[in-house]
Amino acid sequence: MRIEDLALLVALTEVDGIGDKRALELYREFETKTEFESSSRSDFDQFHYVDNDTHQQLQELGAVIDEYRERFERYQSEGTAVIGIDDERYPASLRHHHAPLVLYTKGNLSRLDDRLVSVSGSRETNEDGRGWIREVAGEMAAEDYTIVSGGAAGTDTAAHKGALEETGSTIVVLPTGVNNTYPEENTELFAEIVDAGGLLLSHRPPEEGPTRHAFLDRNKTISALSPGTVIVATDGSGGTMAQYKTAIKQGRQVFVPDSSLGIEPSGGVEEIRSDGSTAVVSTSFELMDRLQCLPPLEHGNQLTGESDDDGQMSLDDWG
């Protein structure tokens, strides 16, 4: 997907009443800035949400498109890849589950083509839990798996470090831009991951900080990228429990550690373990055996979810 095409697509979201889904619909119909500028009102008869005011805004998008093009070119010159939803490099699994129009990445993009497994867990995971997932991640990396996690303290950091110690095969899905490290304490770790051939990935432009919705978006991406998600530890509240529910909604297999491993906090894990669809594992080899039995992830080229009245995708419907 060319930068000028991506700039047009994102610029369309600046038009009143045009959210991501409608922007993609219009982009795929008209494709170039010239077609929008030279269009007549009747060209949009099939799009009920395009009235006279909207059509005028669509014809006057030139300056906004140029601004996005210059911005994306600058990001790329500074080492951040900008990947649009129609780019062949865009992960196919995300097109079915919470598909942002743009991904920003730093590092080795080929990691997205690896065999992936996702990891989530509490920031307060005890030493037994951190040690277990670090060992599991390292052993899986040695068997050509890439570990996907969110870069947070505790469980996420242990998983990333385990993979880094073996092959560097890990993907950090950030709630911030790739140049705005969160948490700050992991700045050096993230740099090491990129240097070792791993990948930083975000929905947000490179310098932007976190928002509440950014954490929700991150979690949806973590589980959507891989066929299975390991929930290491949770007390039953917070982001890890939300990650579990998201993975189930996306049709992903959820794994939890066996209770004999002594991993805490475990209140939420006990609840998850009681779910008949959850797989309990003790070792990386059990986990890999079960992953190999899962069907391949879906592929597609459409956004999912329904639009709100203003054309924006709601968080509930988006994933």
Tab-separated table of C-alpha atoms in Angstrom:
chain	number	residue	atom	x	y	z
A	1	MET	CA	0.000	0.000	0.000
A	2	ARG	CA	1.602	3.245	-1.131
A	3	ILE	CA	2.087	6.119	1.293
A	4	GLU	CA	-0.160	8.402	-0.772
A	5	ASP	CA	-2.931	5.782	-0.671
A	6	LEU	CA	-2.604	5.364	3.071
A	7	ALA	CA	-2.640	9.142	3.525
A	8	LEU	CA	-5.912	9.312	1.596
A	9	LEU	CA	-7.456	6.518	3.653
A	10	VAL	CA	-6.585	8.106	6.998
A	11	ALA	CA	-7.553	11.596	5.809
A	12	LEU	CA	-11.050	10.297	5.082
A	13	THR	CA	-11.537	9.684	8.808
A	14	GLU	CA	-11.247	13.459	9.338
A	15	VAL	CA	-14.543	13.997	7.510
A	16	ASP	CA	-17.588	14.469	9.744
A	17	GLY	CA	-19.498	11.205	10.156
A	18	ILE	CA	-16.803	9.060	8.516
A	19	GLY	CA	-15.203	6.537	10.846
A	20	ASP	CA	-12.715	3.812	10.032
A	21	LYS	CA	-15.158	1.394	8.427
A	22	ARG	CA	-16.774	4.016	6.200
A	23	ALA	CA	-13.387	5.492	5.299
A	24	LEU	CA	-12.224	2.094	4.091
A	25	GLU	CA	-15.440	1.609	2.133
A	26	LEU	CA	-15.040	4.959	0.363
A	27	TYR	CA	-11.322	4.472	-0.223
A	28	ARG	CA	-11.865	1.118	-1.900
A	29	GLU	CA	-14.515	2.629	-4.158
A	30	PHE	CA	-12.689	5.787	-5.289
A	31	GLU	CA	-8.995	5.036	-4.527
A	32	THR	CA	-7.346	8.376	-5.447
A	33	LYS	CA	-7.417	11.993	-4.331
A	34	THR	CA	-8.236	13.061	-7.892
A	35	GLU	CA	-11.360	10.905	-7.990
A	36	PHE	CA	-12.687	12.533	-4.835
A	37	GLU	CA	-11.851	16.048	-6.031
A	38	SER	CA	-13.557	15.540	-9.402
A	39	SER	CA	-16.540	13.572	-8.095
A	40	SER	CA	-20.163	14.624	-8.388
A	41	ARG	CA	-22.738	14.253	-5.654
A	42	SER	CA	-24.485	11.479	-7.606
A	43	ASP	CA	-21.316	9.357	-7.475
A	44	PHE	CA	-22.111	8.767	-3.804
A	45	ASP	CA	-25.755	7.734	-4.130
A	46	GLN	CA	-24.975	4.243	-2.821
A	47	PHE	CA	-23.442	5.707	0.351
A	48	HIS	CA	-26.390	6.880	2.459
A	49	TYR	CA	-24.146	8.729	4.892
A	50	VAL	CA	-22.719	11.103	2.254
A	51	ASP	CA	-24.885	14.224	2.106
A	52	ASN	CA	-24.061	17.520	0.396
A	53	ASP	CA	-21.919	18.794	3.271
A	54	THR	CA	-20.016	15.510	3.482
A	55	HIS	CA	-19.429	15.519	-0.261
A	56	GLN	CA	-17.988	19.014	-0.087
A	57	GLN	CA	-15.590	17.942	2.656
A	58	LEU	CA	-14.518	14.953	0.560
A	59	GLN	CA	-13.719	17.236	-2.362
A	60	GLU	CA	-11.611	19.506	-0.155
A	61	LEU	CA	-9.392	16.888	1.480
A	62	GLY	CA	-6.260	17.705	-0.522
A	63	ALA	CA	-4.397	19.604	2.194
A	64	VAL	CA	-5.216	16.984	4.842
A	65	ILE	CA	-4.015	14.184	2.558
A	66	ASP	CA	-0.744	16.016	1.902
A	67	GLU	CA	-0.244	16.535	5.637
A	68	TYR	CA	-0.654	12.818	6.361
A	69	ARG	CA	1.607	11.865	3.467
A	70	GLU	CA	4.379	14.116	4.771
A	71	ARG	CA	3.893	12.765	8.289
A	72	PHE	CA	4.045	9.119	7.196
A	73	GLU	CA	7.117	9.768	5.062
A	74	ARG	CA	8.816	11.357	8.065
A	75	TYR	CA	7.964	8.394	10.290
A	76	GLN	CA	9.455	6.006	7.757
A	77	SER	CA	12.614	8.081	7.362
A	78	GLU	CA	13.020	7.897	11.151
A	79	GLY	CA	12.795	4.102	11.189
A	80	THR	CA	9.107	3.464	11.870
A	81	ALA	CA	7.248	1.354	9.308
A	82	VAL	CA	3.701	2.533	8.550
A	83	ILE	CA	1.425	-0.320	7.460
A	84	GLY	CA	-2.088	0.233	6.133
A	85	ILE	CA	-4.878	-2.311	6.322
A	86	ASP	CA	-4.660	-3.067	2.581
A	87	ASP	CA	-0.887	-3.545	2.757
A	88	GLU	CA	0.222	-7.123	2.066
A	89	ARG	CA	2.322	-6.923	5.245
A	90	TYR	CA	-0.738	-6.287	7.422
A	91	PRO	CA	-1.498	-9.336	9.625
A	92	ALA	CA	-4.459	-11.135	8.090
A	93	SER	CA	-5.783	-12.264	11.481
A	94	LEU	CA	-6.290	-8.642	12.576
A	95	ARG	CA	-8.643	-7.973	9.672
A	96	HIS	CA	-11.219	-10.122	11.455
A	97	HIS	CA	-10.627	-8.842	14.963
A	98	HIS	CA	-10.233	-5.173	15.780
A	99	ALA	CA	-8.582	-3.999	12.580
A	100	PRO	CA	-6.948	-0.578	12.972
A	101	LEU	CA	-6.473	1.233	9.671
A	102	VAL	CA	-2.782	1.770	10.424
A	103	LEU	CA	-0.085	-0.115	12.314
A	104	TYR	CA	3.220	1.468	13.291
A	105	THR	CA	6.164	-0.865	13.795
A	106	LYS	CA	9.852	-0.785	14.591
A	107	GLY	CA	12.070	-3.798	14.081
A	108	ASN	CA	11.766	-7.028	12.143
A	109	LEU	CA	8.399	-7.198	10.354
A	110	SER	CA	8.943	-10.837	9.416
A	111	ARG	CA	8.183	-11.724	13.046
A	112	LEU	CA	4.502	-11.311	12.123
A	113	ASP	CA	4.837	-14.315	9.788
A	114	ASP	CA	6.199	-16.589	12.529
A	115	ARG	CA	4.342	-19.145	14.605
A	116	LEU	CA	2.952	-16.925	17.340
A	117	VAL	CA	1.733	-17.476	20.884
A	118	SER	CA	0.384	-14.697	23.094
A	119	VAL	CA	1.070	-14.174	26.791
A	120	SER	CA	-0.779	-12.084	29.370
A	121	GLY	CA	-0.683	-11.855	33.137
A	122	SER	CA	-0.607	-9.696	36.204
A	123	ARG	CA	2.036	-7.079	36.887
A	124	GLU	CA	2.078	-8.591	40.390
A	125	THR	CA	2.837	-12.153	39.297
A	126	ASN	CA	4.991	-13.886	41.891
A	127	GLU	CA	8.501	-15.193	41.334
A	128	ASP	CA	7.229	-18.696	40.537
A	129	GLY	CA	4.995	-17.318	37.802
A	130	ARG	CA	7.606	-15.032	36.296
A	131	GLY	CA	10.170	-17.816	36.318
A	132	TRP	CA	7.760	-20.294	34.742
A	133	ILE	CA	6.711	-18.078	31.831
A	134	ARG	CA	10.296	-16.933	31.251
A	135	GLU	CA	11.373	-20.560	30.921
A	136	VAL	CA	8.377	-21.453	28.739
A	137	ALA	CA	8.962	-18.459	26.458
A	138	GLY	CA	12.637	-19.296	26.062
A	139	GLU	CA	11.971	-22.935	25.250
A	140	MET	CA	9.305	-21.992	22.725
A	141	ALA	CA	11.552	-19.396	21.097
A	142	ALA	CA	14.179	-22.113	20.722
A	143	GLU	CA	11.551	-24.126	18.806
A	144	ASP	CA	10.856	-21.244	16.387
A	145	TYR	CA	7.864	-19.722	18.148
A	146	THR	CA	7.585	-15.971	18.601
A	147	ILE	CA	6.169	-14.643	21.866
A	148	VAL	CA	3.567	-11.848	21.688
A	149	SER	CA	2.923	-9.772	24.798
A	150	GLY	CA	2.233	-6.234	25.959
A	151	GLY	CA	5.546	-5.070	27.385
A	152	ALA	CA	4.141	-4.410	30.866
A	153	ALA	CA	5.949	-5.118	34.127
A	154	GLY	CA	5.664	-8.573	35.666
A	155	THR	CA	4.397	-11.355	33.396
A	156	ASP	CA	4.878	-9.571	30.066
A	157	THR	CA	8.444	-8.559	30.819
A	158	ALA	CA	9.354	-12.082	31.939
A	159	ALA	CA	7.954	-13.555	28.713
A	160	HIS	CA	9.803	-11.058	26.514
A	161	LYS	CA	13.059	-11.669	28.387
A	162	GLY	CA	12.734	-15.426	28.052
A	163	ALA	CA	12.396	-15.171	24.279
A	164	LEU	CA	15.131	-12.540	24.062
A	165	GLU	CA	17.609	-14.774	25.880
A	166	GLU	CA	17.134	-17.478	23.252
A	167	THR	CA	16.519	-15.971	19.818
A	168	GLY	CA	15.043	-12.493	20.209
A	169	SER	CA	11.794	-13.787	18.704
A	170	THR	CA	9.264	-11.626	20.482
A	171	ILE	CA	6.690	-8.968	19.579
A	172	VAL	CA	5.797	-6.140	21.960
A	173	VAL	CA	2.315	-4.718	21.342
A	174	LEU	CA	2.396	-1.255	22.890
A	175	PRO	CA	-0.357	1.035	24.234
A	176	THR	CA	1.859	3.960	23.187
A	177	GLY	CA	3.744	4.924	20.069
A	178	VAL	CA	6.900	2.925	19.355
A	179	ASN	CA	9.084	5.897	20.327
A	180	ASN	CA	7.260	6.569	23.600
A	181	THR	CA	8.323	3.727	25.868
A	182	TYR	CA	5.775	2.417	28.353
A	183	PRO	CA	6.618	1.467	30.990
A	184	GLU	CA	9.699	3.674	31.049
A	185	GLU	CA	11.640	1.046	32.995
A	186	ASN	CA	11.567	-1.191	29.899
A	187	THR	CA	13.216	1.310	27.549
A	188	GLU	CA	16.448	-0.671	27.434
A	189	LEU	CA	14.601	-3.992	27.078
A	190	PHE	CA	12.621	-2.766	24.070
A	191	ALA	CA	15.789	-1.479	22.403
A	192	GLU	CA	17.418	-4.879	22.958
A	193	ILE	CA	14.392	-6.615	21.437
A	194	VAL	CA	14.619	-4.514	18.265
A	195	ASP	CA	18.390	-5.038	18.040
A	196	ALA	CA	17.931	-8.809	18.439
A	197	GLY	CA	15.423	-9.064	15.584
A	198	GLY	CA	12.185	-8.636	17.506
A	199	LEU	CA	9.378	-6.186	16.794
A	200	LEU	CA	7.578	-3.282	18.468
A	201	LEU	CA	4.015	-2.770	17.197
A	202	SER	CA	1.437	-0.095	17.964
A	203	HIS	CA	-1.843	1.382	16.749
A	204	ARG	CA	-0.680	4.834	17.777
A	205	PRO	CA	1.655	7.293	16.022
A	206	PRO	CA	5.272	6.997	17.198
A	207	GLU	CA	5.382	9.781	19.800
A	208	GLU	CA	1.916	9.389	21.346
A	209	GLY	CA	1.325	8.363	24.943
A	210	PRO	CA	-1.186	5.888	26.379
A	211	THR	CA	-4.918	6.307	26.803
A	212	ARG	CA	-7.469	3.997	28.399
A	213	HIS	CA	-8.711	2.875	24.996
A	214	ALA	CA	-5.138	2.287	23.868
A	215	PHE	CA	-4.750	-0.420	26.521
A	216	LEU	CA	-7.972	-2.077	25.359
A	217	ASP	CA	-6.787	-1.901	21.753
A	218	ARG	CA	-3.445	-3.411	22.709
A	219	ASN	CA	-5.099	-6.361	24.450
A	220	LYS	CA	-7.345	-7.084	21.480
A	221	THR	CA	-4.356	-7.117	19.169
A	222	ILE	CA	-2.282	-9.371	21.430
A	223	SER	CA	-4.826	-12.183	21.393
A	224	ALA	CA	-5.936	-11.651	17.781
A	225	LEU	CA	-2.419	-12.151	16.422
A	226	SER	CA	-2.019	-15.750	17.568
A	227	PRO	CA	-4.152	-18.900	17.827
A	228	GLY	CA	-3.538	-19.256	21.565
A	229	THR	CA	-3.160	-17.011	24.609
A	230	VAL	CA	-1.496	-18.042	27.867
A	231	ILE	CA	-3.040	-16.386	30.933
A	232	VAL	CA	-0.308	-16.759	33.547
A	233	ALA	CA	-1.731	-15.034	36.626
A	234	THR	CA	-4.636	-12.782	37.598
A	235	ASP	CA	-6.653	-12.026	40.704
A	236	GLY	CA	-9.825	-11.914	38.620
A	237	SER	CA	-9.901	-8.192	37.917
A	238	GLY	CA	-8.121	-5.740	35.659
A	239	GLY	CA	-6.614	-6.033	32.214
A	240	THR	CA	-5.597	-9.692	32.314
A	241	MET	CA	-9.151	-10.856	32.943
A	242	ALA	CA	-10.310	-8.568	30.139
A	243	GLN	CA	-7.637	-10.149	27.932
A	244	TYR	CA	-9.043	-13.605	28.691
A	245	LYS	CA	-12.588	-12.543	27.785
A	246	THR	CA	-11.355	-10.902	24.589
A	247	ALA	CA	-9.463	-14.022	23.529
A	248	ILE	CA	-12.583	-16.145	24.060
A	249	LYS	CA	-14.699	-13.686	22.072
A	250	GLN	CA	-12.158	-13.865	19.244
A	251	GLY	CA	-12.343	-17.652	19.197
A	252	ARG	CA	-8.808	-18.120	20.476
A	253	GLN	CA	-7.660	-21.032	22.623
A	254	VAL	CA	-6.818	-20.005	26.185
A	255	PHE	CA	-4.148	-21.766	28.234
A	256	VAL	CA	-3.465	-21.497	31.967
A	257	PRO	CA	-0.730	-23.012	34.142
A	258	ASP	CA	-1.445	-26.010	36.341
A	259	SER	CA	-2.302	-25.122	39.940
A	260	SER	CA	0.580	-27.271	41.212
A	261	LEU	CA	3.067	-24.674	39.927
A	262	GLY	CA	2.218	-22.294	42.780
A	263	ILE	CA	1.699	-19.241	40.597
A	264	GLU	CA	-0.009	-16.237	42.200
A	265	PRO	CA	-2.259	-14.282	42.009
A	266	SER	CA	-4.483	-17.191	41.096
A	267	GLY	CA	-8.064	-16.190	41.917
A	268	GLY	CA	-8.900	-15.323	38.334
A	269	VAL	CA	-6.908	-18.230	36.932
A	270	GLU	CA	-8.967	-20.644	39.034
A	271	GLU	CA	-12.096	-19.174	37.474
A	272	ILE	CA	-10.616	-19.485	33.976
A	273	ARG	CA	-9.410	-23.017	34.710
A	274	SER	CA	-12.990	-24.052	35.483
A	275	ASP	CA	-14.043	-23.059	31.959
A	276	GLY	CA	-14.348	-26.292	30.025
A	277	SER	CA	-12.762	-24.792	26.919
A	278	THR	CA	-9.555	-23.766	28.710
A	279	ALA	CA	-6.457	-25.953	28.392
A	280	VAL	CA	-4.253	-26.488	31.457
A	281	VAL	CA	-0.515	-26.883	30.820
A	282	SER	CA	2.591	-27.354	32.938
A	283	THR	CA	5.394	-27.162	30.380
A	284	SER	CA	6.265	-25.509	27.097
A	285	PHE	CA	6.150	-28.902	25.402
A	286	GLU	CA	2.536	-29.469	26.452
A	287	LEU	CA	1.711	-25.986	25.213
A	288	MET	CA	3.405	-26.534	21.849
A	289	ASP	CA	1.682	-29.895	21.381
A	290	ARG	CA	-1.708	-28.292	21.921
A	291	LEU	CA	-0.932	-25.315	19.682
A	292	GLN	CA	-0.031	-27.646	16.837
A	293	CYS	CA	-3.519	-29.165	17.020
A	294	LEU	CA	-5.303	-25.833	16.564
A	295	PRO	CA	-6.772	-24.874	13.169
A	296	PRO	CA	-5.026	-22.102	11.213
A	297	LEU	CA	-6.130	-18.553	11.855
A	298	GLU	CA	-8.738	-17.014	9.583
A	299	HIS	CA	-7.772	-14.780	6.703
A	300	GLY	CA	-9.723	-11.955	5.193
A	301	ASN	CA	-9.818	-8.417	3.905
A	302	GLN	CA	-12.735	-6.832	5.706
A	303	LEU	CA	-13.271	-4.785	8.814
A	304	THR	CA	-15.553	-6.408	11.366
A	305	GLY	CA	-18.092	-4.828	13.653
A	306	GLU	CA	-20.937	-2.451	13.066
A	307	SER	CA	-20.737	1.321	12.928
A	308	ASP	CA	-22.336	3.684	15.388
A	309	ASP	CA	-24.646	6.420	14.179
A	310	ASP	CA	-21.669	8.737	13.714
A	311	GLY	CA	-19.818	6.181	11.620
A	312	GLN	CA	-17.250	5.387	14.293
A	313	MET	CA	-16.587	1.797	15.269
A	314	SER	CA	-17.660	1.124	18.845
A	315	LEU	CA	-15.217	-0.644	21.139
A	316	ASP	CA	-17.781	-3.360	21.863
A	317	ASP	CA	-18.381	-4.182	18.208
A	318	TRP	CA	-14.853	-3.571	16.981
A	319	GLY	CA	-13.317	-6.793	18.257
